[in-house]
Amino acid sequence: GFIVMNVDISGSSGYGKTFRQRIREDYGGVDVDDLYSGTRYLIEQGYVDPGRIGLWGSSYGGLLTAMSMFRYPDAYQAGVAGAPATNVFHALTGEMQTMLAPQDNEAQYAKSSAYLQSGNLKGHLMLIHGMRDNIVLFKDSVTLTERLILQGKDVDLVVLPNAPHGWDTKGLAQTRYAFRKLYDHFERHLGQTQ
């Protein structure tokens, strides 16, 4: 009952240097616009119900999920952000290659940090994060969850006690548990029987 689309967002490889560099100093900007453009395309083609659209991703994809739901709150009814880099000031995955040094680009880092953009959320957001993540800080997901709770938003946090950044690769039981939560989230908020 779900249509799945994978968008080659700005920064994707295989489309040349100019396309790859479009996200320079703009995480959560042009890339989120690309996802929204794909969403609009599916709606215009008549493939999807505009009231039942969700998205999910992990790590950078988690950042994109959260930012998409915060920047386009009417477009997405549900999202799942796994190990999301919601505070790029803390992310340790090479952000400086794209964003340059944080002390020189504080405004861009703030604009690209989903934590600081959360106030517009209307849909249902789930965060999945492993407590042993040494790439994206687990505490950033806890901090975003707390912020959303204080803002009166609909948020769930799925904690995986023994999972690293690749939360879907460490332990079959945890992986099954997390994907069951992910599926149930979409079924509950986007499924036919809602």
CSV table of C-alpha atoms in Angstrom, one decimal:
chain,number,residue,atom,x,y,z
A,1,GLY,CA,0.0,0.0,0.0
A,2,PHE,CA,3.0,2.3,-0.2
A,3,ILE,CA,4.8,3.9,-3.1
A,4,VAL,CA,8.5,4.4,-2.4
A,5,MET,CA,10.6,7.0,-4.2
A,6,ASN,CA,14.4,7.6,-3.9
A,7,VAL,CA,15.4,11.1,-5.0
A,8,ASP,CA,18.8,11.9,-6.3
A,9,ILE,CA,19.2,15.1,-4.3
A,10,SER,CA,21.7,17.9,-4.9
A,11,GLY,CA,25.1,16.6,-3.8
A,12,SER,CA,24.5,13.1,-5.2
A,13,SER,CA,27.3,11.6,-7.2
A,14,GLY,CA,27.1,10.8,-10.9
A,15,TYR,CA,25.7,14.2,-12.1
A,16,GLY,CA,28.9,16.2,-12.3
A,17,LYS,CA,30.7,18.6,-10.0
A,18,THR,CA,28.2,21.5,-10.3
A,19,PHE,CA,25.3,19.3,-9.2
A,20,ARG,CA,27.4,17.8,-6.4
A,21,GLN,CA,28.4,21.2,-5.1
A,22,ARG,CA,24.9,22.7,-5.0
A,23,ILE,CA,24.7,21.8,-1.3
A,24,ARG,CA,27.9,23.7,-0.5
A,25,GLU,CA,27.1,25.4,2.9
A,26,ASP,CA,23.5,24.5,2.6
A,27,TYR,CA,22.6,21.2,4.3
A,28,GLY,CA,18.9,21.1,4.8
A,29,GLY,CA,18.3,23.8,2.1
A,30,VAL,CA,18.5,22.9,-1.6
A,31,ASP,CA,18.6,19.2,-0.8
A,32,VAL,CA,15.3,19.5,1.2
A,33,ASP,CA,13.8,21.5,-1.7
A,34,ASP,CA,14.8,18.6,-4.1
A,35,LEU,CA,12.9,16.1,-1.9
A,36,TYR,CA,9.9,18.4,-1.9
A,37,SER,CA,10.1,18.7,-5.7
A,38,GLY,CA,9.9,14.9,-5.9
A,39,THR,CA,6.9,14.9,-3.6
A,40,ARG,CA,5.1,17.6,-5.7
A,41,TYR,CA,5.9,15.5,-8.9
A,42,LEU,CA,4.2,12.4,-7.4
A,43,ILE,CA,1.2,14.4,-6.4
A,44,GLU,CA,0.9,16.1,-9.9
A,45,GLN,CA,1.1,12.7,-11.6
A,46,GLY,CA,-1.8,11.5,-9.4
A,47,TYR,CA,0.3,8.7,-7.9
A,48,VAL,CA,-0.2,9.6,-4.3
A,49,ASP,CA,-2.7,10.9,-1.8
A,50,PRO,CA,-1.3,14.3,-0.7
A,51,GLY,CA,-2.7,13.7,2.8
A,52,ARG,CA,-0.7,10.5,3.2
A,53,ILE,CA,2.9,11.3,2.5
A,54,GLY,CA,5.9,10.4,4.7
A,55,LEU,CA,9.6,10.2,4.4
A,56,TRP,CA,12.5,8.5,6.2
A,57,GLY,CA,16.2,8.4,6.2
A,58,SER,CA,19.2,7.8,8.4
A,59,SER,CA,22.2,9.9,9.3
A,60,TYR,CA,22.3,12.7,6.7
A,61,GLY,CA,18.9,11.2,5.5
A,62,GLY,CA,17.7,11.7,9.1
A,63,LEU,CA,18.7,15.3,8.9
A,64,LEU,CA,16.8,15.6,5.6
A,65,THR,CA,13.7,13.9,7.1
A,66,ALA,CA,13.6,16.2,10.1
A,67,MET,CA,14.3,19.4,8.1
A,68,SER,CA,11.7,18.4,5.4
A,69,MET,CA,9.1,18.0,8.1
A,70,PHE,CA,10.1,21.3,9.7
A,71,ARG,CA,10.4,23.4,6.5
A,72,TYR,CA,7.4,21.8,4.6
A,73,PRO,CA,5.1,21.0,7.5
A,74,ASP,CA,2.0,20.6,5.4
A,75,ALA,CA,3.6,18.3,2.9
A,76,TYR,CA,4.6,15.4,5.2
A,77,GLN,CA,2.3,13.7,7.6
A,78,ALA,CA,4.9,11.3,9.1
A,79,GLY,CA,8.6,10.8,9.1
A,80,VAL,CA,11.2,8.6,10.6
A,81,ALA,CA,14.7,10.0,11.2
A,82,GLY,CA,17.3,7.4,12.1
A,83,ALA,CA,20.6,8.6,13.7
A,84,PRO,CA,19.7,12.1,12.5
A,85,ALA,CA,22.4,14.7,12.3
A,86,THR,CA,20.1,17.3,13.8
A,87,ASN,CA,22.8,19.5,15.2
A,88,VAL,CA,25.6,19.8,12.6
A,89,PHE,CA,27.7,21.7,15.1
A,90,HIS,CA,28.2,18.3,16.7
A,91,ALA,CA,28.2,16.0,13.7
A,92,LEU,CA,31.5,14.2,13.1
A,93,THR,CA,31.0,12.9,9.5
A,94,GLY,CA,32.9,15.4,7.5
A,95,GLU,CA,30.4,18.3,7.5
A,96,MET,CA,33.3,20.8,7.2
A,97,GLN,CA,33.9,19.5,3.6
A,98,THR,CA,30.5,20.9,2.7
A,99,MET,CA,29.8,23.5,5.4
A,100,LEU,CA,33.4,24.8,6.0
A,101,ALA,CA,34.5,25.5,9.6
A,102,PRO,CA,31.7,26.1,12.1
A,103,GLN,CA,33.5,29.1,13.7
A,104,ASP,CA,33.6,30.8,10.3
A,105,ASN,CA,30.0,29.9,9.2
A,106,GLU,CA,28.0,29.9,12.4
A,107,ALA,CA,24.8,31.2,10.7
A,108,GLN,CA,24.9,28.5,8.0
A,109,TYR,CA,25.4,25.8,10.7
A,110,ALA,CA,22.5,27.2,12.7
A,111,LYS,CA,20.3,27.2,9.5
A,112,SER,CA,21.3,23.6,8.7
A,113,SER,CA,20.7,22.3,12.3
A,114,ALA,CA,17.2,20.8,12.5
A,115,TYR,CA,17.2,21.3,16.2
A,116,LEU,CA,16.9,25.0,15.7
A,117,GLN,CA,14.2,24.7,13.1
A,118,SER,CA,11.7,22.4,14.9
A,119,GLY,CA,8.9,24.9,15.7
A,120,ASN,CA,6.9,24.3,12.5
A,121,LEU,CA,6.4,20.5,12.9
A,122,LYS,CA,2.8,19.5,12.2
A,123,GLY,CA,3.2,15.8,11.4
A,124,HIS,CA,4.3,12.8,13.4
A,125,LEU,CA,8.1,12.4,13.8
A,126,MET,CA,9.9,9.4,15.1
A,127,LEU,CA,13.6,9.4,15.9
A,128,ILE,CA,15.5,6.1,16.0
A,129,HIS,CA,19.0,6.3,17.5
A,130,GLY,CA,21.6,3.9,18.9
A,131,MET,CA,23.2,4.8,22.2
A,132,ARG,CA,26.6,3.7,21.0
A,133,ASP,CA,26.6,6.0,18.0
A,134,ASN,CA,30.1,7.6,17.7
A,135,ILE,CA,29.3,9.6,14.5
A,136,VAL,CA,26.1,11.5,15.4
A,137,LEU,CA,25.7,12.1,19.1
A,138,PHE,CA,22.8,10.2,20.7
A,139,LYS,CA,22.2,13.2,23.0
A,140,ASP,CA,21.3,15.3,20.0
A,141,SER,CA,18.3,13.1,19.4
A,142,VAL,CA,17.4,13.2,23.1
A,143,THR,CA,17.7,17.0,23.0
A,144,LEU,CA,15.6,17.4,19.9
A,145,THR,CA,12.9,15.1,21.4
A,146,GLU,CA,12.8,17.2,24.6
A,147,ARG,CA,12.6,20.4,22.5
A,148,LEU,CA,9.7,19.0,20.5
A,149,ILE,CA,7.9,17.8,23.6
A,150,LEU,CA,8.2,21.3,25.1
A,151,GLN,CA,6.8,22.7,21.9
A,152,GLY,CA,3.8,20.3,22.1
A,153,LYS,CA,4.7,18.4,19.0
A,154,ASP,CA,4.1,14.7,18.2
A,155,VAL,CA,7.4,12.9,18.6
A,156,ASP,CA,8.5,9.4,19.4
A,157,LEU,CA,12.1,8.3,20.3
A,158,VAL,CA,13.1,4.7,19.7
A,159,VAL,CA,16.3,4.0,21.7
A,160,LEU,CA,18.6,1.1,20.6
A,161,PRO,CA,20.9,0.5,23.6
A,162,ASN,CA,23.6,-1.4,21.8
A,163,ALA,CA,23.5,0.1,18.3
A,164,PRO,CA,26.2,2.2,16.7
A,165,HIS,CA,25.6,4.8,14.0
A,166,GLY,CA,24.6,2.1,11.6
A,167,TRP,CA,21.7,1.1,13.8
A,168,ASP,CA,20.3,-1.3,11.2
A,169,THR,CA,23.5,-3.4,11.1
A,170,LYS,CA,24.2,-4.3,14.8
A,171,GLY,CA,22.2,-7.2,16.1
A,172,LEU,CA,19.3,-8.8,14.3
A,173,ALA,CA,16.9,-8.4,17.2
A,174,GLN,CA,17.6,-4.7,17.5
A,175,THR,CA,17.3,-4.2,13.7
A,176,ARG,CA,14.0,-6.1,13.5
A,177,TYR,CA,12.7,-4.1,16.5
A,178,ALA,CA,13.7,-0.8,14.9
A,179,PHE,CA,12.2,-1.6,11.5
A,180,ARG,CA,9.0,-2.9,13.1
A,181,LYS,CA,8.7,0.5,14.9
A,182,LEU,CA,9.4,2.3,11.6
A,183,TYR,CA,6.8,0.3,9.8
A,184,ASP,CA,4.2,0.6,12.5
A,185,HIS,CA,4.7,4.4,12.6
A,186,PHE,CA,4.0,4.7,8.9
A,187,GLU,CA,1.1,2.3,9.1
A,188,ARG,CA,-0.5,4.2,12.0
A,189,HIS,CA,-0.1,7.6,10.5
A,190,LEU,CA,-0.3,7.0,6.7
A,191,GLY,CA,-2.1,3.6,6.3
A,192,GLN,CA,-5.5,3.1,4.8
A,193,THR,CA,-7.1,2.5,8.2
A,194,GLN,CA,-6.1,5.8,9.9
